[in-house]
Amino acid sequence: VANLQGPRYISPAPNGGFVVSEECGDVKVFMSSRKLLCSLSSKYGHQFGNPAGVCVDADGSILVADEQRRTVHLFPEHGAPICLVSAGLRRPTGVACSSFGHLFVADTGENCVKVFKYCMRPP
């Protein structure tokens, strides 16, 4: 995949595609064919500071850690972005989520991993 602006972090997506954060301040979603599906800043009208870690949860929502804004946002397939973490992070760089609704955030500003519970899928 060419023409990325400083690719930083990457995560597979459930549909066989993948998500890439870029140093220039955007996150791009690609299909399994490696064709660009969308840019999160364009699709959602969201302005990133410095997007870093990305992951995709079991519902297909994309989670993005923003180093500069010290936040973690969830971008659902349909609907508006949701800020999951807006306080308590110094420099969030990596994110991962579990099938049990846990969000793991690597905070390099505090040299630790922080664990949050953000949703629980109904049985």
mmCIF file of C-alpha atoms in Angstrom:
data_model
loop_
_atom_site.group_PDB
_atom_site.id
_atom_site.type_symbol
_atom_site.label_atom_id
_atom_site.label_comp_id
_atom_site.label_asym_id
_atom_site.label_seq_id
_atom_site.Cartn_x
_atom_site.Cartn_y
_atom_site.Cartn_z
ATOM 1 C CA VAL A 1 0.000 0.000 0.000
ATOM 2 C CA ALA A 2 1.634 3.213 -1.153
ATOM 3 C CA ASN A 3 0.940 6.932 -0.703
ATOM 4 C CA LEU A 4 0.576 6.885 3.089
ATOM 5 C CA GLN A 5 1.687 9.961 5.029
ATOM 6 C CA GLY A 6 3.994 8.562 7.715
ATOM 7 C CA PRO A 7 2.269 5.282 8.603
ATOM 8 C CA ARG A 8 2.595 4.549 12.324
ATOM 9 C CA TYR A 9 0.327 1.845 13.709
ATOM 10 C CA ILE A 10 -1.680 -0.851 11.969
ATOM 11 C CA SER A 11 -4.435 -3.252 12.976
ATOM 12 C CA PRO A 12 -6.318 -5.960 11.102
ATOM 13 C CA ALA A 13 -10.051 -5.495 10.614
ATOM 14 C CA PRO A 14 -12.644 -8.298 10.840
ATOM 15 C CA ASN A 15 -13.492 -8.090 7.114
ATOM 16 C CA GLY A 16 -9.932 -8.979 6.075
ATOM 17 C CA GLY A 17 -8.934 -5.352 5.656
ATOM 18 C CA PHE A 18 -6.835 -3.187 7.949
ATOM 19 C CA VAL A 19 -6.602 0.210 9.628
ATOM 20 C CA VAL A 20 -3.516 2.474 9.582
ATOM 21 C CA SER A 21 -2.782 5.606 11.597
ATOM 22 C CA GLU A 22 -0.704 8.272 9.870
ATOM 23 C CA GLU A 23 1.700 10.768 11.361
ATOM 24 C CA CYS A 24 0.059 13.588 9.410
ATOM 25 C CA GLY A 25 -3.074 13.295 11.526
ATOM 26 C CA ASP A 26 -5.395 10.823 9.849
ATOM 27 C CA VAL A 27 -6.489 7.196 10.101
ATOM 28 C CA LYS A 28 -7.243 5.241 6.941
ATOM 29 C CA VAL A 29 -9.303 2.093 6.509
ATOM 30 C CA PHE A 30 -8.461 -0.358 3.731
ATOM 31 C CA MET A 31 -10.419 -3.265 2.277
ATOM 32 C CA SER A 32 -8.953 -6.761 1.939
ATOM 33 C CA SER A 33 -8.069 -5.845 -1.664
ATOM 34 C CA ARG A 34 -5.812 -3.074 -0.217
ATOM 35 C CA LYS A 35 -8.033 -0.392 -1.723
ATOM 36 C CA LEU A 36 -8.808 2.635 0.433
ATOM 37 C CA LEU A 37 -12.280 2.323 1.960
ATOM 38 C CA CYS A 38 -12.285 5.629 3.868
ATOM 39 C CA SER A 39 -10.405 8.187 5.892
ATOM 40 C CA LEU A 40 -11.809 8.560 9.419
ATOM 41 C CA SER A 41 -11.265 12.322 9.452
ATOM 42 C CA SER A 42 -13.258 12.670 6.221
ATOM 43 C CA LYS A 43 -15.983 10.139 7.052
ATOM 44 C CA TYR A 44 -16.636 11.448 10.566
ATOM 45 C CA GLY A 45 -15.479 15.070 10.280
ATOM 46 C CA HIS A 46 -13.090 14.336 13.144
ATOM 47 C CA GLN A 47 -9.818 16.199 13.572
ATOM 48 C CA PHE A 48 -6.994 14.185 15.088
ATOM 49 C CA GLY A 49 -4.003 15.694 16.848
ATOM 50 C CA ASN A 50 -1.504 12.872 16.452
ATOM 51 C CA PRO A 51 -3.221 9.503 15.986
ATOM 52 C CA ALA A 52 -1.177 6.585 17.251
ATOM 53 C CA GLY A 53 -2.429 3.128 18.229
ATOM 54 C CA VAL A 54 -5.420 1.663 16.450
ATOM 55 C CA CYS A 55 -7.495 -1.485 16.920
ATOM 56 C CA VAL A 56 -10.840 -2.881 15.849
ATOM 57 C CA ASP A 57 -13.288 -4.381 18.346
ATOM 58 C CA ALA A 58 -15.648 -7.330 17.937
ATOM 59 C CA ASP A 59 -18.430 -5.011 16.719
ATOM 60 C CA GLY A 60 -16.217 -3.639 13.931
ATOM 61 C CA SER A 61 -15.740 -0.262 15.634
ATOM 62 C CA ILE A 62 -12.317 1.351 15.264
ATOM 63 C CA LEU A 63 -10.551 2.637 18.371
ATOM 64 C CA VAL A 64 -7.835 5.280 18.060
ATOM 65 C CA ALA A 65 -5.404 6.638 20.656
ATOM 66 C CA ASP A 66 -4.523 10.288 20.048
ATOM 67 C CA GLU A 67 -1.133 11.168 21.566
ATOM 68 C CA GLN A 68 -1.496 14.934 21.234
ATOM 69 C CA ARG A 69 -5.073 15.209 22.509
ATOM 70 C CA ARG A 70 -4.540 12.514 25.183
ATOM 71 C CA THR A 71 -7.757 10.717 24.264
ATOM 72 C CA VAL A 72 -9.094 7.443 22.936
ATOM 73 C CA HIS A 73 -12.035 7.621 20.529
ATOM 74 C CA LEU A 74 -14.303 4.867 19.238
ATOM 75 C CA PHE A 75 -15.514 5.158 15.639
ATOM 76 C CA PRO A 76 -18.578 2.941 15.105
ATOM 77 C CA GLU A 77 -19.511 1.727 11.631
ATOM 78 C CA HIS A 78 -22.665 3.866 11.900
ATOM 79 C CA GLY A 79 -23.113 6.933 14.061
ATOM 80 C CA ALA A 80 -20.884 9.591 15.551
ATOM 81 C CA PRO A 81 -17.477 9.034 17.199
ATOM 82 C CA ILE A 82 -17.500 8.443 20.952
ATOM 83 C CA CYS A 83 -14.740 9.670 23.257
ATOM 84 C CA LEU A 84 -14.030 6.702 25.557
ATOM 85 C CA VAL A 85 -11.148 8.216 27.527
ATOM 86 C CA SER A 86 -10.697 11.974 27.894
ATOM 87 C CA ALA A 87 -8.720 12.216 31.150
ATOM 88 C CA GLY A 88 -5.926 10.389 32.922
ATOM 89 C CA LEU A 89 -3.688 9.776 29.916
ATOM 90 C CA ARG A 90 -0.338 11.505 29.441
ATOM 91 C CA ARG A 91 0.805 9.991 26.148
ATOM 92 C CA PRO A 92 -1.427 7.201 24.841
ATOM 93 C CA THR A 93 0.371 5.348 22.082
ATOM 94 C CA GLY A 94 -0.972 1.813 21.810
ATOM 95 C CA VAL A 95 -4.478 0.396 22.136
ATOM 96 C CA ALA A 96 -5.949 -3.088 22.149
ATOM 97 C CA CYS A 97 -9.370 -4.392 23.051
ATOM 98 C CA SER A 98 -10.595 -7.731 24.308
ATOM 99 C CA SER A 99 -13.752 -9.628 23.467
ATOM 100 C CA PHE A 100 -14.788 -9.040 27.107
ATOM 101 C CA GLY A 101 -15.132 -5.262 26.651
ATOM 102 C CA HIS A 102 -11.760 -4.254 28.054
ATOM 103 C CA LEU A 103 -9.678 -1.498 26.505
ATOM 104 C CA PHE A 104 -5.913 -1.621 27.069
ATOM 105 C CA VAL A 105 -4.001 1.639 26.583
ATOM 106 C CA ALA A 106 -0.205 1.857 26.562
ATOM 107 C CA ASP A 107 0.591 5.210 28.181
ATOM 108 C CA THR A 108 4.242 5.928 27.437
ATOM 109 C CA GLY A 109 4.002 9.203 29.371
ATOM 110 C CA GLU A 110 3.511 7.211 32.580
ATOM 111 C CA ASN A 111 5.337 4.015 31.529
ATOM 112 C CA CYS A 112 2.312 1.804 32.126
ATOM 113 C CA VAL A 113 -0.664 0.057 30.590
ATOM 114 C CA LYS A 114 -4.077 1.260 31.718
ATOM 115 C CA VAL A 115 -7.135 -0.971 31.541
ATOM 116 C CA PHE A 116 -10.660 0.356 31.024
ATOM 117 C CA LYS A 117 -14.015 -1.371 30.687
ATOM 118 C CA TYR A 118 -15.878 0.255 27.826
ATOM 119 C CA CYS A 119 -18.693 -2.087 26.811
ATOM 120 C CA MET A 120 -20.110 -5.490 27.346
ATOM 121 C CA ARG A 121 -21.836 -7.250 24.484
ATOM 122 C CA PRO A 122 -25.207 -8.624 25.481
ATOM 123 C CA PRO A 123 -25.376 -12.438 25.581
#
